[in-house]
XYZ file of C-alpha atoms in Angstrom:
75
model
C 105.782 119.767 106.337
C 107.176 116.372 107.193
C 104.841 114.898 105.618
C 105.114 112.429 103.809
C 104.188 111.285 99.236
C 103.554 107.985 97.704
C 102.881 108.036 94.267
C 102.884 104.439 92.474
C 102.583 104.823 88.814
C 101.773 101.957 86.819
C 103.321 103.751 83.187
C 106.658 105.259 82.578
C 105.274 108.765 81.150
C 103.679 109.188 84.320
C 106.931 107.337 86.702
C 109.129 110.347 84.077
C 106.670 113.296 85.888
C 106.519 112.058 89.042
C 110.492 110.741 88.942
C 110.678 115.162 87.743
C 107.825 116.474 90.634
C 110.417 114.991 93.639
C 112.880 115.580 92.181
C 112.594 119.291 91.771
C 108.522 120.174 92.967
C 107.639 120.863 88.545
C 106.986 118.328 86.466
C 108.798 119.689 83.582
C 112.023 118.866 85.491
C 112.965 122.487 85.963
C 115.726 122.974 88.360
C 115.390 126.428 90.723
C 118.514 126.989 91.919
C 118.900 129.651 94.852
C 121.425 133.077 95.727
C 124.457 129.912 95.934
C 123.249 128.116 93.062
C 122.246 125.223 95.713
C 119.218 123.350 94.085
C 115.966 123.742 96.133
C 113.787 121.635 95.841
C 110.467 120.628 98.378
C 111.610 117.283 98.898
C 113.455 114.637 100.049
C 113.230 111.879 98.562
C 112.878 108.816 100.343
C 113.231 106.344 97.980
C 116.174 106.951 95.039
C 114.967 104.124 93.012
C 111.061 103.331 92.007
C 110.326 100.119 94.161
C 109.203 97.145 91.960
C 107.348 94.030 92.919
C 109.145 90.692 93.014
C 108.422 88.129 91.364
C 107.235 85.986 93.365
C 103.813 88.955 93.705
C 103.661 89.042 89.952
C 103.141 85.764 89.298
C 100.097 86.315 92.204
C 98.957 90.094 90.294
C 100.419 90.032 86.832
C 98.636 93.865 86.166
C 101.256 94.378 89.276
C 104.071 94.115 86.286
C 104.471 97.520 85.735
C 103.455 99.206 88.750
C 105.893 101.815 90.703
C 106.808 102.691 93.613
C 108.622 106.355 94.920
C 108.333 108.374 98.280
C 109.301 111.273 99.363
C 109.414 114.109 102.108
C 107.944 116.968 102.064
C 110.225 119.314 104.073
């Protein structure tokens, strides 16, 4: 608990898996709820949206254009 998980994905399908895993704790995106109907997620998402490279960084490093970074904290 308290550990940070940071993932860089280079493809939209990979990014979808990471987003689902952070949101629900599994790769399918199945949201599990507790007895009261509240969503129980094992992570607290740090970045609401994926962090993407700036235009300046893409100009220096063209391969970075498809990179997306997401971060979460383990609860």
